[in-house]
Short mmCIF file of C-alpha atoms in Angstrom, two decimals:
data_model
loop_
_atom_site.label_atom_id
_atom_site.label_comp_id
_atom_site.label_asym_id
_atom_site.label_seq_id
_atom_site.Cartn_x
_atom_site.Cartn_y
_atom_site.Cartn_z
CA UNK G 1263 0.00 0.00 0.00
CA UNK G 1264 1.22 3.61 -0.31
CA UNK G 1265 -0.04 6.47 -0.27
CA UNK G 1266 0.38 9.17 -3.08
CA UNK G 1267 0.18 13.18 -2.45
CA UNK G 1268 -0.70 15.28 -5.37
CA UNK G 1269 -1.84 19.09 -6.09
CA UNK G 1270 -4.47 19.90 -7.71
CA UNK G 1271 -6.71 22.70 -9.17
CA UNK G 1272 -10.17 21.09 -8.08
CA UNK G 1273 -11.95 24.11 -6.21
CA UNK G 1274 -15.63 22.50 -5.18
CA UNK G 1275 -17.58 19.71 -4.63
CA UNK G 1276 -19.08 19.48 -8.35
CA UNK G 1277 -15.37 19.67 -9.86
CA UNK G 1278 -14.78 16.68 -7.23
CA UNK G 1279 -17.68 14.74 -8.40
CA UNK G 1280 -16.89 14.99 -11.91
CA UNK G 1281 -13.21 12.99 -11.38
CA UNK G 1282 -15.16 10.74 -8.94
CA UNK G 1283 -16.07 7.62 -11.12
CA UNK G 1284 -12.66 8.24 -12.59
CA UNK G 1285 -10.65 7.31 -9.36
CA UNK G 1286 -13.71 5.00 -7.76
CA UNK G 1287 -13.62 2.72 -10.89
CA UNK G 1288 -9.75 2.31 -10.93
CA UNK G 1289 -8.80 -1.22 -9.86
CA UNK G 1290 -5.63 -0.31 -7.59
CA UNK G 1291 -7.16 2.70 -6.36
CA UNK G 1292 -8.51 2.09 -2.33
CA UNK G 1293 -9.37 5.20 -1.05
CA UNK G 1294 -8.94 8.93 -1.77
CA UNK G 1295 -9.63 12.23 -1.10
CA UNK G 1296 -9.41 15.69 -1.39
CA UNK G 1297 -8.91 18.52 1.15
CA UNK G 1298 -10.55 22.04 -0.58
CA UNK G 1299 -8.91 24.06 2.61
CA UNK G 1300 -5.47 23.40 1.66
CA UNK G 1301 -3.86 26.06 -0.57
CA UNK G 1302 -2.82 23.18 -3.04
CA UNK G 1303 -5.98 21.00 -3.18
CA UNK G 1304 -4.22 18.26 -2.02
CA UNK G 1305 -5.82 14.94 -3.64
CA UNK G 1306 -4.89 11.72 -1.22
CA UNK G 1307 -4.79 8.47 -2.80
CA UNK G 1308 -4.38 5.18 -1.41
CA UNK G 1309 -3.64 2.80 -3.55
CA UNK G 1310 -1.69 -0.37 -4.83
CA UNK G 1311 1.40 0.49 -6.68
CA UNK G 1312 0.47 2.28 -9.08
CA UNK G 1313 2.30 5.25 -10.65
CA UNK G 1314 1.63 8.70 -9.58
CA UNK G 1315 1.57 9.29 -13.38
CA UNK G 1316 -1.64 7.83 -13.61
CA UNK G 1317 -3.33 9.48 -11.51
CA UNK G 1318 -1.90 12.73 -12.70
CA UNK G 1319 -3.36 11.28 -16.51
CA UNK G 1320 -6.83 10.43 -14.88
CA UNK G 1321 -7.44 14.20 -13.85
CA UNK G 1322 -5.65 15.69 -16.89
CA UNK G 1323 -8.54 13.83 -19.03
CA UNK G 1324 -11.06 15.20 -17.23
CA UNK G 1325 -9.75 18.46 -18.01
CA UNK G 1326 -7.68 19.26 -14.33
CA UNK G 1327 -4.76 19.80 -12.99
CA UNK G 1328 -3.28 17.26 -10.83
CA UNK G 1329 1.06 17.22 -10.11
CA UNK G 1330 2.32 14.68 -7.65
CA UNK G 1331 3.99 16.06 -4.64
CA UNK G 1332 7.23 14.08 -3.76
#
């Protein structure tokens, strides 16, 4: 398991719904979330070694911004 920090440009609750099915669907993908207080938008993801490039590619497609933290 690990557990993969990126920013993001996802402002509300609607823009968080829309890359929902996206992450919910994804086989190695456990949990995640996002925290709209931080000044990044920090998306959380919990998942099964998988590259943070995919998730970036995820969000890019449905038309965000999403760079992994290291």
């Amino acid at each position: 398991m690990q557990i993969l920090i990126f920013k993001t440009n996802l402002t509300d609750v609607n823009q968080i719904n829309a890359v929902e099915s996206s992450l919910n669907v994804h086989p190695d993908i456990y949990k995640w979330n996002v925290d709209l207080h931080d000044c990044d938008k920090i998306l959380r993801v919990v998942a099964n070694d998988i590259p943070g490039k995919e998730v970036e590619n995820l969000l890019t497609e449905a038309g965000y911004f999403c760079e992994e933290l290291k």
